[in-house]
Amino acid sequence: MDEAAPRTRKRKAVTIYDVAKRAHVSIKTVSMVLNNLPAVKAETRARVQDAIDALAYHPNQLARGLASHRSFMLGLFCDGNAIGSNYIARIQMEILKTCQKEGYHLVIEYVEPSSPNLARQVQSLMVQSDLAGGILTPPLSEHDGLIEALKHTDTPIARYSPERSMPGFIDVDMDNVQAGYDMAALLLSLGHRRIGFVHGEYDHADARARFAGFRRAMAEWKVPVDESLCLPGEFTYKSGMDAGDVLLSLPERPTAILAANDDMAAGVLAASLRFNLRVPEDLSIAGFDDSLFSQAMWPRLTICRQPLTEMTEAVVAALIRNEGVEPAAMVFPHKVIVRQSTAAPAEARF
Amino acid sequence: MDEAAPRTRKRKAVTIYDVAKRAHVSIKTVSMVLNNLPAVKAETRARVQDAIDALAYHPNQLARGLASHRSFMLGLFCDGNAIGSNYIARIQMEILKTCQKEGYHLVIEYVEPSSPNLARQVQSLMVQSDLAGGILTPPLSEHDGLIEALKHTDTPIARYSPERSMPGFIDVDMDNVQAGYDMAALLLSLGHRRIGFVHGEYDHADARARFAGFRRAMAEWKVPVDESLCLPGEFTYKSGMDAGDVLLSLPERPTAILAANDDMAAGVLAASLRFNLRVPEDLSIAGFDDSLFSQAMWPRLTICRQPLTEMTEAVVAALIRNEGVEPAAMVFPHKVIVRQSTAAPAEARF
DNA sequence: CTGAAAGCGCTTACAG
DNA sequence: CTGAAAGCGCTTACAG
């Protein structure tokens, strides 16, 4: 190879034939060693392993995928707006960790939910690379047109927080109604009565469910829901901040604000600073998800933890084994974690 | 296919042979149409295209990659701590956008910088999947052992912010010394004299360069650097908050704090709240990078924008075309963006 | 402008 | 427990 022109011409790759020759076995035997199939004598296995090490052999995944129809790749589909979402960041991290344990790789694709040929695009990506599985996060996981088209795909598909679970899909979620109820109950128990709610996007099933749980708790406590305290948001820090501005400008402002995710809760916190409010003394704030950010910020946010670690392990396992598709969504237990952003309202103290 | 047991058995895939048969041409012609090679009669091309559409044919990327030695996949290597870093998030987004334009796919791999066989691991990932290129972000891009090993790889490799640029690598960066100088000059011009600096990790070239620039500006303004105001950080929100706590507890606290990236600057902002300081009235805060978060937060952060869009476009283009490796790093122009977190110090006003 | 054929580097029945 | 051979679905010289 010419030293002056590096990386221009590929070195001839070391193949399974080279290993077989050196170990004095057939390529079949090498293949069995590589794939950890048991039917190889220990002595033979050792000889093959030595050859592999000596030649620094790396099996070609493309060839392996082509021959076996197993690409060992999973695809994660997100919409472009997911950028900066700490929720998606955590999902991605969890998938990556689990994939690595299983010897799988992750391909990331951003797609535009509003694109007219979204379904074809996603399907094409899965078929072309022969993905072992596709993973959909909201809002893609509840995109009717996409889901309808994907019913007829061979690739197993997992969805986080689908609108409603469906046979043929691997669905994971937590009980968002209960989670919403639990968080509202927490604030109510603390003594709050004027509670603001920052909704997520209305086409987002999780957000609606959390809001429903909130209302249920309010009803149970016999506290009427003041609709002027319930504002829309977009699951972003910015939208939480905007909603917070509105709520805190009110003549009679809420003593607590519950946001449908923690990025928005962080935004509400930022808004509270503009009004020179202390958290939690003057205002309690709570959210959902438990992103790394919500744990790092100050004051640390009281949240309802979404069990993304457990959900992701289930998703990846089901995808990889492509085992019988669950009839219903797998629902994992959430957990209320009280940190520093919530306290009893000022009037209720002492 | 059994309707009751979905996705268990793969449908026979549509292949290039099916398309060729239907269009009454050879597979060679189909291949040429697929790859947009010019030497096909328009009429033939149309006939092939019709067949492709009619059969919903998706060329198998694995087969294509195997045959052509072009996988159309790029690999992004990050260390696990990168999670939650808004800098890495922005890089990932930029790569994804550029890849999609070019018809490439992105495989993400997290690796542990402290792993003893890091180099083998990275190399193996590149060789196995026959990646068209590998992308390294800090701290991997300046990891001596890894870089040394990667010199002898066939796969083209791009690095963000390497320690020092090297022939054989595609290196991109901005002028961090100048950037550090510019940001310090901004604060000095506003009238600040007691300026805190939150350093990044000491093995991080960018951080050191930014600090050097800071010192240069201080020297030029004849303001001695108070070492007790220069604290280490880890490029995270949390570490910025901790450093802020220390700086703001000082009997004579700084009137401005410059952090080596904007996640840390956001942390300093959080710390300032604990001390009931108003930003920018009581304290000016500035950072580097320009993450989406630094744009969304309140007050919006004054920062030095790292031109990641331009850097990434250059990286991907160079990787894909595998064109002559640059002798030196490609350096892209930074830009100081003044937003709401900086102002003249209280004493200097009026 | 287009065909027939070899080859990319694996896996996998089929034999033994 | 191991071999010889076909095949996965493409690309690419080589001819014409």
XYZ file of C-alpha atoms (C1' of nucleotides) in Angstrom:
732
model
C 0.000 0.000 0.000
C 1.283 3.425 -0.933
C 2.273 5.260 2.219
C 1.750 8.661 0.664
C -1.847 7.994 -0.318
C -3.376 6.596 2.808
C -6.763 4.914 2.913
C -7.315 5.136 -0.806
C -7.172 1.458 -1.614
C -8.629 -1.160 0.650
C -6.336 -3.811 1.936
C -7.590 -7.229 0.947
C -9.796 -8.266 3.825
C -9.097 -11.291 5.964
C -11.914 -13.736 5.326
C -13.308 -16.847 6.841
C -11.326 -18.828 4.255
C -8.056 -17.485 5.571
C -8.983 -18.518 9.070
C -10.111 -21.954 7.912
C -6.913 -22.546 6.014
C -4.730 -21.553 8.910
C -6.678 -23.677 11.384
C -6.874 -26.617 8.961
C -10.646 -26.849 9.121
C -13.499 -25.998 6.795
C -15.173 -22.628 6.798
C -18.237 -24.315 8.242
C -16.318 -25.069 11.400
C -15.053 -21.523 11.642
C -18.580 -20.277 11.240
C -19.757 -22.515 14.059
C -17.059 -21.214 16.337
C -17.934 -17.626 15.479
C -21.570 -18.187 16.240
C -20.858 -20.084 19.401
C -22.590 -23.214 18.229
C -21.877 -26.026 20.654
C -21.111 -28.801 18.207
C -17.389 -28.116 17.970
C -14.728 -30.084 19.798
C -12.934 -27.966 22.366
C -9.582 -28.639 20.795
C -10.806 -27.604 17.351
C -12.439 -24.528 18.778
C -9.181 -23.446 20.390
C -7.284 -23.949 17.150
C -9.789 -21.843 15.263
C -9.747 -19.151 17.911
C -5.973 -18.960 17.658
C -6.183 -18.459 13.931
C -8.809 -15.763 14.397
C -6.600 -13.909 16.843
C -3.469 -14.348 14.796
C -5.087 -12.963 11.670
C -7.088 -10.297 13.513
C -10.108 -11.585 11.718
C -13.351 -9.622 11.895
C -16.361 -11.355 10.370
C -18.094 -9.188 7.808
C -21.506 -8.247 9.154
C -22.833 -7.440 5.713
C -22.075 -10.898 4.415
C -23.376 -12.454 7.561
C -26.575 -10.459 7.332
C -27.067 -11.257 3.694
C -26.597 -14.970 4.148
C -28.532 -15.385 7.352
C -31.176 -12.713 6.961
C -30.169 -11.394 10.333
C -28.627 -7.963 10.114
C -28.017 -7.561 13.848
C -29.178 -4.012 13.434
C -32.082 -2.264 15.057
C -33.535 0.950 13.707
C -34.689 3.841 15.872
C -37.062 6.212 14.172
C -37.593 9.660 15.648
C -39.120 12.807 14.330
C -36.717 15.660 13.835
C -38.265 17.709 16.622
C -37.125 15.090 19.088
C -33.746 16.788 19.083
C -33.023 18.227 22.446
C -35.726 16.171 24.074
C -34.242 14.663 27.160
C -36.848 11.935 27.001
C -35.654 10.751 23.602
C -32.048 11.119 24.711
C -32.679 8.755 27.575
C -34.443 6.235 25.365
C -31.588 6.314 22.920
C -29.085 5.724 25.681
C -31.043 2.818 27.079
C -31.382 1.208 23.671
C -27.703 1.597 23.002
C -26.762 0.002 26.282
C -29.053 -2.941 25.740
C -27.988 -3.393 22.125
C -24.374 -3.553 23.114
C -25.060 -6.280 25.603
C -26.785 -8.285 22.900
C -24.232 -7.655 20.182
C -26.614 -5.561 18.147
C -26.093 -2.213 16.486
C -28.343 0.777 16.321
C -29.146 2.776 13.219
C -30.847 6.094 13.833
C -33.192 7.660 11.349
C -35.015 10.934 11.612
C -38.208 11.180 9.628
C -40.722 13.921 9.158
C -44.144 12.935 10.554
C -45.869 15.285 8.156
C -44.212 13.801 5.094
C -46.803 12.351 2.705
C -44.762 9.238 2.041
C -43.684 8.699 5.617
C -44.861 5.097 5.649
C -43.014 4.191 2.497
C -39.923 5.908 3.801
C -39.877 3.995 7.069
C -40.687 0.693 5.434
C -38.072 1.199 2.822
C -35.432 1.866 5.436
C -36.329 -1.298 7.273
C -36.456 -3.502 4.222
C -33.377 -2.099 2.578
C -31.127 -2.738 5.508
C -32.999 -5.830 6.540
C -33.334 -4.442 10.045
C -33.978 -6.952 12.783
C -36.483 -4.572 14.267
C -37.805 -1.040 14.190
C -38.433 1.176 17.188
C -40.923 4.010 17.128
C -41.112 6.823 19.663
C -43.918 9.356 19.983
C -45.299 10.996 17.945
C -44.384 8.377 15.354
C -45.621 5.538 17.547
C -49.130 6.935 17.424
C -49.169 8.102 13.833
C -52.246 6.414 12.378
C -51.186 6.357 8.764
C -47.777 5.001 9.587
C -49.056 2.353 11.959
C -51.675 1.199 9.477
C -49.016 0.723 6.810
C -46.639 -1.004 9.175
C -49.156 -3.692 10.075
C -48.201 -5.468 6.908
C -44.458 -5.411 7.436
C -42.312 -8.415 8.111
C -40.007 -6.527 10.434
C -41.021 -6.658 14.082
C -41.877 -3.220 15.386
C -41.818 -1.837 18.895
C -43.578 1.300 20.026
C -43.125 3.508 23.021
C -46.386 4.897 24.369
C -48.685 4.017 21.487
C -52.109 5.559 21.248
C -53.612 2.129 21.911
C -51.866 -1.192 21.792
C -52.406 -3.485 18.839
C -51.720 -7.088 18.050
C -48.698 -7.355 15.823
C -46.776 -4.643 17.621
C -44.499 -4.790 20.616
C -45.896 -2.012 22.761
C -44.507 -0.642 26.003
C -45.867 2.041 28.241
C -46.557 3.004 31.783
C -49.980 3.657 33.274
C -50.160 7.325 32.459
C -53.599 7.896 33.877
C -52.497 6.478 37.196
C -49.262 8.438 36.985
C -51.186 11.657 36.406
C -53.445 10.784 39.282
C -50.509 10.062 41.578
C -48.762 13.329 40.833
C -51.915 15.366 41.302
C -52.622 13.464 44.508
C -49.165 14.364 45.749
C -49.788 18.066 45.232
C -53.294 17.886 46.656
C -52.044 16.076 49.736
C -49.507 18.798 50.243
C -52.420 21.191 50.503
C -52.426 22.734 47.044
C -55.783 23.665 45.584
C -54.916 26.084 42.785
C -52.944 23.726 40.597
C -51.902 24.581 37.077
C -51.463 21.904 34.440
C -49.245 22.246 31.393
C -50.494 19.808 28.836
C -48.344 18.160 26.167
C -49.356 18.162 22.574
C -52.955 17.104 22.147
C -52.129 14.367 19.695
C -49.908 12.789 22.294
C -51.638 9.933 24.090
C -49.392 10.096 27.144
C -50.174 13.756 27.646
C -53.901 13.191 27.434
C -53.736 10.265 29.834
C -51.726 12.234 32.359
C -54.238 15.043 32.146
C -57.099 12.585 32.626
C -55.411 11.242 35.749
C -54.951 14.771 37.007
C -58.663 15.480 36.568
C -59.613 12.279 38.287
C -57.568 13.159 41.335
C -58.989 16.671 41.395
C -62.499 15.258 41.231
C -61.765 12.830 44.015
C -60.481 15.660 46.197
C -63.551 17.644 45.193
C -61.433 20.450 43.784
C -62.964 21.920 40.649
C -60.558 22.131 37.729
C -60.011 25.731 36.705
C -59.709 25.479 32.931
C -57.857 28.765 32.750
C -55.037 27.055 34.632
C -54.740 24.245 32.077
C -52.499 25.287 29.221
C -51.189 23.539 26.141
C -47.493 22.838 25.634
C -45.241 21.061 23.191
C -43.156 18.940 25.509
C -40.294 21.390 25.160
C -38.484 23.557 27.678
C -39.496 26.624 25.712
C -43.187 25.785 25.662
C -43.095 25.104 29.399
C -41.534 28.480 29.972
C -44.198 30.199 27.882
C -47.003 28.408 29.695
C -45.396 29.289 33.009
C -45.330 32.956 32.010
C -49.043 32.916 31.347
C -49.949 31.051 34.526
C -47.791 33.213 36.752
C -49.124 36.431 35.246
C -52.606 35.521 36.375
C -54.091 37.794 39.048
C -54.589 34.764 41.208
C -51.748 32.531 40.242
C -51.488 28.806 41.009
C -49.511 27.617 44.026
C -48.385 24.520 42.149
C -47.872 23.613 38.518
C -47.791 20.105 37.139
C -46.298 19.741 33.688
C -46.852 16.718 31.450
C -43.124 16.114 31.122
C -40.006 17.322 32.835
C -38.587 19.434 30.051
C -41.712 21.580 30.338
C -41.429 21.530 34.112
C -37.902 22.878 33.748
C -39.332 25.610 31.554
C -41.911 26.480 34.182
C -39.078 26.739 36.661
C -37.306 29.200 34.389
C -40.502 31.234 34.145
C -40.844 31.340 37.910
C -37.482 33.066 38.090
C -38.722 35.892 35.943
C -41.407 36.481 38.515
C -38.913 36.273 41.328
C -40.705 33.318 42.829
C -38.858 30.871 45.020
C -39.333 27.168 44.344
C -40.755 25.412 46.287
C -41.540 28.132 48.841
C -43.694 30.261 46.538
C -44.455 27.717 43.870
C -44.304 23.935 43.643
C -43.359 22.394 40.311
C -43.538 18.770 39.221
C -43.183 16.816 36.022
C -42.931 13.393 34.437
C -40.204 11.180 32.953
C -37.099 11.686 35.082
C -34.579 12.796 32.510
C -30.973 13.191 33.522
C -31.500 16.908 33.253
C -34.358 16.946 35.738
C -32.056 15.203 38.166
C -29.200 17.629 37.643
C -31.031 20.936 37.719
C -31.663 23.011 40.755
C -33.874 22.653 42.562
C -34.019 19.006 41.627
C -37.393 18.264 40.188
C -40.090 16.204 41.832
C -41.232 13.873 39.088
C -42.974 10.688 38.175
C -40.282 8.367 36.911
C -40.998 6.641 33.640
C -39.341 3.204 33.768
C -37.520 3.598 30.470
C -34.734 1.237 31.447
C -37.113 -1.649 32.012
C -39.264 -0.700 29.040
C -36.264 -0.623 26.746
C -34.891 -3.930 27.911
C -38.256 -5.499 27.165
C -38.432 -3.814 23.777
C -35.003 -4.903 22.648
C -35.419 -8.439 23.952
C -38.755 -8.866 22.187
C -37.392 -7.414 18.970
C -34.304 -9.574 18.947
C -36.044 -12.803 19.771
C -39.025 -11.798 17.656
C -41.045 -13.840 20.039
C -44.793 -14.112 19.995
C -46.147 -10.622 19.875
C -47.918 -9.564 23.041
C -51.658 -9.162 22.720
C -51.585 -6.054 24.868
C -49.032 -3.423 25.694
C -46.491 -4.281 28.324
C -47.104 -1.820 31.125
C -44.285 -1.067 33.509
C -44.624 0.448 36.975
C -43.943 4.146 37.377
C -42.698 5.723 40.551
C -43.276 9.077 42.169
C -39.973 10.591 43.242
C -40.230 13.554 45.553
C -37.283 15.883 45.316
C -36.877 19.555 46.056
C -39.306 21.361 43.810
C -42.455 20.613 45.790
C -43.647 21.677 49.225
C -46.820 22.691 50.975
C -48.260 26.007 49.772
C -47.383 29.071 51.818
C -50.924 29.558 53.143
C -51.108 25.975 54.325
C -47.907 26.032 56.328
C -47.696 26.138 60.145
C -48.239 -16.532 5.358
C -50.203 -17.511 8.400
C -52.327 -14.579 9.474
C -52.405 -15.740 13.073
C -48.644 -15.793 13.475
C -47.521 -12.482 12.089
C -43.944 -11.609 11.251
C -42.617 -15.062 12.011
C -41.601 -16.061 8.537
C -40.134 -13.639 6.047
C -41.938 -13.138 2.825
C -39.708 -13.967 -0.105
C -38.061 -10.677 -0.909
C -38.445 -8.947 -4.240
C -35.050 -8.975 -5.884
C -33.316 -7.319 -8.739
C -34.077 -10.424 -10.822
C -37.793 -9.911 -10.415
C -37.477 -6.351 -11.603
C -35.282 -7.375 -14.534
C -37.727 -10.035 -15.628
C -40.700 -7.723 -15.482
C -38.901 -4.966 -17.376
C -37.438 -7.423 -19.899
C -33.873 -6.344 -19.277
C -30.859 -7.821 -17.553
C -30.102 -7.201 -13.900
C -27.152 -5.126 -14.993
C -29.485 -2.607 -16.517
C -31.610 -2.494 -13.405
C -28.498 -1.933 -11.348
C -27.488 0.953 -13.559
C -30.882 2.549 -13.180
C -30.735 2.135 -9.414
C -27.351 3.749 -9.209
C -28.281 6.523 -11.570
C -25.608 5.678 -14.073
C -26.139 7.684 -17.232
C -25.614 4.954 -19.801
C -29.236 3.852 -19.986
C -31.691 4.843 -22.685
C -34.505 6.985 -21.334
C -37.127 4.586 -22.562
C -35.429 1.625 -20.902
C -34.986 3.581 -17.727
C -38.677 4.369 -17.594
C -39.593 0.738 -18.148
C -37.309 -0.340 -15.318
C -38.645 2.351 -13.042
C -42.189 1.180 -13.686
C -41.238 -2.350 -12.729
C -39.550 -1.104 -9.574
C -42.651 0.806 -8.564
C -45.028 -1.990 -9.477
C -43.132 -4.539 -7.427
C -42.339 -2.104 -4.580
C -38.756 -3.148 -4.949
C -36.241 -2.053 -2.301
C -32.631 -2.861 -3.120
C -30.949 -4.778 -0.337
C -28.283 -2.580 1.200
C -26.430 -5.511 2.673
C -25.989 -7.145 -0.699
C -25.095 -3.851 -2.244
C -22.544 -3.180 0.443
C -21.039 -6.617 0.178
C -20.666 -6.478 -3.567
C -19.465 -2.922 -3.872
C -17.554 -2.499 -0.621
C -19.602 0.570 0.056
C -21.858 0.150 3.038
C -23.399 3.620 2.887
C -23.101 3.693 6.630
C -21.174 6.085 8.823
C -20.318 5.299 12.425
C -20.467 7.825 15.237
C -18.423 6.908 18.283
C -19.145 8.633 21.576
C -18.197 7.915 25.100
C -21.059 6.970 27.363
C -20.775 10.147 29.385
C -21.750 12.110 26.337
C -25.351 11.350 27.182
C -27.167 14.487 28.045
C -24.480 16.632 26.483
C -26.217 19.166 24.334
C -23.042 19.543 22.316
C -23.088 15.888 21.285
C -26.819 16.066 20.674
C -26.300 18.888 18.223
C -23.485 17.067 16.448
C -25.621 13.975 16.124
C -28.462 15.975 14.667
C -26.213 17.682 12.167
C -24.700 14.390 11.058
C -28.100 12.837 10.650
C -29.349 15.702 8.547
C -26.318 15.594 6.289
C -26.383 11.816 6.000
C -29.964 11.846 4.900
C -29.207 14.311 2.153
C -26.453 12.035 0.919
C -28.383 8.785 1.225
C -26.209 7.522 4.025
C -27.163 5.951 7.321
C -25.755 6.506 10.768
C -24.794 3.811 13.220
C -24.165 5.004 16.743
C -21.771 3.269 19.086
C -20.955 4.161 22.632
C -17.559 3.067 23.840
C -15.771 3.382 27.139
C -12.643 5.559 26.808
C -11.052 3.777 29.756
C -11.534 0.329 28.267
C -8.172 -1.403 27.744
C -9.164 -2.715 24.323
C -10.871 0.438 23.162
C -8.861 0.581 19.961
C -9.637 -2.986 19.011
C -13.276 -2.412 19.786
C -13.590 0.648 17.569
C -11.618 -0.894 14.751
C -13.593 -4.048 14.917
C -16.851 -2.148 14.672
C -15.624 -0.314 11.610
C -14.264 -3.342 9.839
C -17.145 -5.639 10.655
C -19.766 -3.394 9.197
C -17.467 -2.096 6.514
C -18.310 1.452 7.551
C -17.697 4.136 4.975
C -16.280 6.310 7.712
C -15.906 6.741 11.426
C -16.580 9.907 13.397
C -14.945 10.633 16.718
C -16.060 13.265 19.187
C -14.142 14.424 22.260
C -12.782 12.882 24.388
C -12.375 10.005 21.935
C -11.004 12.302 19.242
C -8.031 13.141 21.402
C -7.458 9.742 22.952
C -3.809 9.018 22.197
C -3.954 5.250 22.295
C -6.998 5.118 20.090
C -5.672 7.607 17.575
C -2.364 5.806 17.345
C -4.113 2.532 16.571
C -6.460 4.134 14.093
C -3.635 5.502 11.971
C -3.342 2.110 10.376
C -6.993 1.667 9.513
C -8.398 1.632 6.017
C -11.580 3.386 7.054
C -11.444 7.169 6.775
C -11.811 8.811 10.150
C -13.018 12.262 11.087
C -12.427 13.956 14.393
C -14.096 16.863 16.082
C -11.704 19.042 18.039
C -8.657 16.803 18.054
C -5.751 17.524 20.358
C -3.656 18.354 17.316
C -4.432 17.639 13.715
C -2.650 14.803 11.960
C -2.213 13.667 8.402
C -4.452 10.736 7.701
C -7.376 12.136 9.662
C -10.164 14.449 8.664
C -10.055 17.028 11.427
C -12.455 19.871 12.065
C -12.380 22.511 14.715
C -12.790 26.182 15.403
C -10.094 28.506 16.661
C -10.668 27.944 20.352
C -7.905 30.215 21.544
C -9.352 33.073 19.553
C -12.847 32.152 20.722
C -11.723 32.234 24.336
C -10.066 35.534 23.694
C -13.171 36.975 22.056
C -15.456 35.978 24.896
C -13.105 37.336 27.535
C -12.716 40.517 25.508
C -16.487 40.878 25.423
C -16.714 40.731 29.202
C -13.706 42.978 29.684
C -15.148 45.547 27.293
C -18.340 45.581 29.288
C -16.250 46.649 32.247
C -15.841 43.365 34.109
C -12.573 42.882 35.961
C -13.356 40.098 38.404
C -14.096 37.343 35.928
C -14.473 33.700 36.905
C -13.596 30.923 34.509
C -15.058 27.437 34.665
C -12.661 25.162 32.896
C -13.654 21.949 31.107
C -11.872 18.708 31.711
C -8.131 19.161 31.588
C -7.637 16.429 29.012
C -9.915 18.327 26.699
C -7.989 20.355 24.148
C -10.851 22.749 23.448
C -11.150 23.622 27.099
C -7.460 24.321 27.445
C -7.443 26.453 24.316
C -10.416 28.486 25.465
C -8.714 29.070 28.776
C -5.520 30.124 27.038
C -7.484 32.642 24.988
C -9.107 33.925 28.146
C -5.702 34.464 29.742
C -4.414 36.212 26.669
C -7.252 38.696 26.721
C -6.819 39.284 30.430
C -3.139 39.949 29.904
C -3.861 42.321 27.074
C -6.280 44.254 29.260
C -3.677 44.153 32.013
C -6.041 42.416 34.379
C -4.231 39.838 36.516
C -5.885 36.417 36.484
C -7.076 35.478 39.945
C -6.414 31.742 40.044
C -8.946 31.265 42.803
C -11.596 32.298 40.296
C -10.570 29.584 37.813
C -12.268 26.307 38.603
C -12.334 22.915 36.946
C -15.508 21.461 35.461
C -16.583 18.446 33.500
C -18.568 20.042 30.705
C -21.795 19.100 32.445
C -24.625 21.191 33.827
C -24.008 19.708 37.254
C -20.303 20.554 37.317
C -21.089 24.103 36.219
C -23.551 24.436 39.048
C -21.005 23.179 41.563
C -18.329 25.550 40.286
C -20.840 28.387 40.398
C -21.602 27.584 44.013
C -17.956 27.883 44.930
C -17.368 31.086 42.988
C -20.458 32.814 44.296
C -19.672 31.861 47.900
C -16.451 33.791 47.706
C -16.275 36.870 49.948
C -15.508 38.928 46.898
C -17.378 37.156 44.170
C -16.849 37.659 40.445
C -19.113 39.986 38.489
C -18.943 37.733 35.455
C -18.353 34.044 34.862
C -17.224 32.528 31.612
C -17.719 28.771 31.300
C -15.905 26.618 28.758
C -19.165 25.312 27.349
C -22.801 26.240 27.575
C -24.021 23.303 29.623
C -21.707 24.484 32.375
C -22.839 28.068 31.846
C -26.409 26.878 32.368
C -25.250 25.261 35.580
C -23.661 28.498 36.720
C -26.959 30.192 36.032
C -28.728 27.677 38.251
C -26.190 28.343 40.985
C -26.769 32.077 40.750
C -30.411 31.490 41.618
C -29.477 29.859 44.863
C -27.707 33.057 45.774
C -30.648 35.153 44.661
C -28.555 36.897 42.072
C -30.162 38.407 39.022
C -28.611 37.685 35.642
C -27.287 39.800 34.058
C -27.838 42.656 36.581
C -25.814 41.086 39.395
C -23.841 38.567 37.420
C -22.966 38.112 33.765
C -22.707 34.577 32.430
C -21.370 33.386 29.091
C -20.431 30.109 27.488
C -19.452 28.343 24.300
C -21.094 26.093 21.689
C -24.645 27.396 21.216
C -26.692 24.317 21.984
C -30.420 24.399 21.425
C -30.792 24.468 25.166
C -28.702 27.593 25.593
C -30.993 29.266 23.100
C -34.153 28.140 24.853
C -33.282 28.850 28.453
C -33.947 32.061 30.247
C -32.178 34.349 30.220
C -30.911 33.298 26.828
C -27.214 32.726 27.069
C -24.553 34.894 25.520
C -22.252 32.411 23.847
C -19.595 31.820 21.274
C -21.232 29.804 18.543
C -19.360 26.734 17.417
C -20.086 26.260 13.709
C -21.124 22.636 14.028
C -23.370 22.752 10.990
C -20.544 23.758 8.711
C -18.063 21.481 10.449
C -20.366 18.502 10.079
C -21.094 19.131 6.439
C -17.370 19.168 5.794
C -16.834 16.021 7.832
C -19.519 14.008 6.101
C -18.538 15.198 2.643
C -14.893 14.317 3.203
C -15.795 10.934 4.639
C -18.139 10.012 1.836
C -15.886 11.083 -0.959
C -12.831 9.847 0.919
C -10.994 12.549 -0.852
C -7.381 13.430 -0.264
C -6.949 13.816 3.444
C -6.322 17.372 4.531
C -2.834 18.054 5.819
C -4.180 20.274 8.587
C -7.422 20.574 10.447
C -10.213 22.429 8.742
C -10.907 25.407 10.947
C -14.302 27.052 10.758
C -15.173 30.560 11.904
C -16.832 30.956 15.283
C -19.155 33.795 16.147
C -19.838 35.670 19.342
C -23.574 35.933 19.918
C -24.622 38.394 22.581
C -27.915 37.517 24.167
C -29.404 38.323 27.528
C -27.049 36.868 30.098
C -24.370 39.542 29.886
C -24.305 43.216 30.802
C -21.999 45.772 32.337
C -21.208 45.121 35.997
C -23.311 47.019 38.531
C -20.421 49.222 39.674
C -19.568 50.220 36.143
C -23.042 51.377 35.188
C -24.131 55.007 34.823
C -26.377 0.946 -24.649
C -26.969 -4.075 -22.670
C -25.878 -9.391 -21.374
C -23.796 -13.395 -19.168
C -20.916 -14.575 -15.505
C -17.964 -14.192 -11.651
C -17.479 -12.684 -7.117
C -18.316 -10.069 -2.486
C -17.941 -13.117 2.469
C -20.754 -15.210 4.914
C -24.682 -19.233 6.497
C -27.036 -23.393 6.004
C -29.257 -27.563 4.582
C -27.390 -31.918 3.115
C -24.181 -35.639 3.667
C -21.171 -38.363 6.043
C -18.300 -33.500 15.053
C -16.911 -31.718 10.118
C -16.892 -31.008 4.581
C -18.353 -29.613 -0.009
C -21.601 -26.883 -2.255
C -25.358 -23.871 -3.005
C -27.225 -19.549 -2.172
C -28.143 -14.721 0.013
C -28.883 -10.165 -3.556
C -26.257 -7.217 -5.219
C -21.914 -4.910 -8.404
C -18.556 -5.032 -11.835
C -15.123 -6.075 -15.204
C -15.435 -8.201 -19.659
C -17.646 -8.681 -24.072
C -20.370 -7.296 -27.650
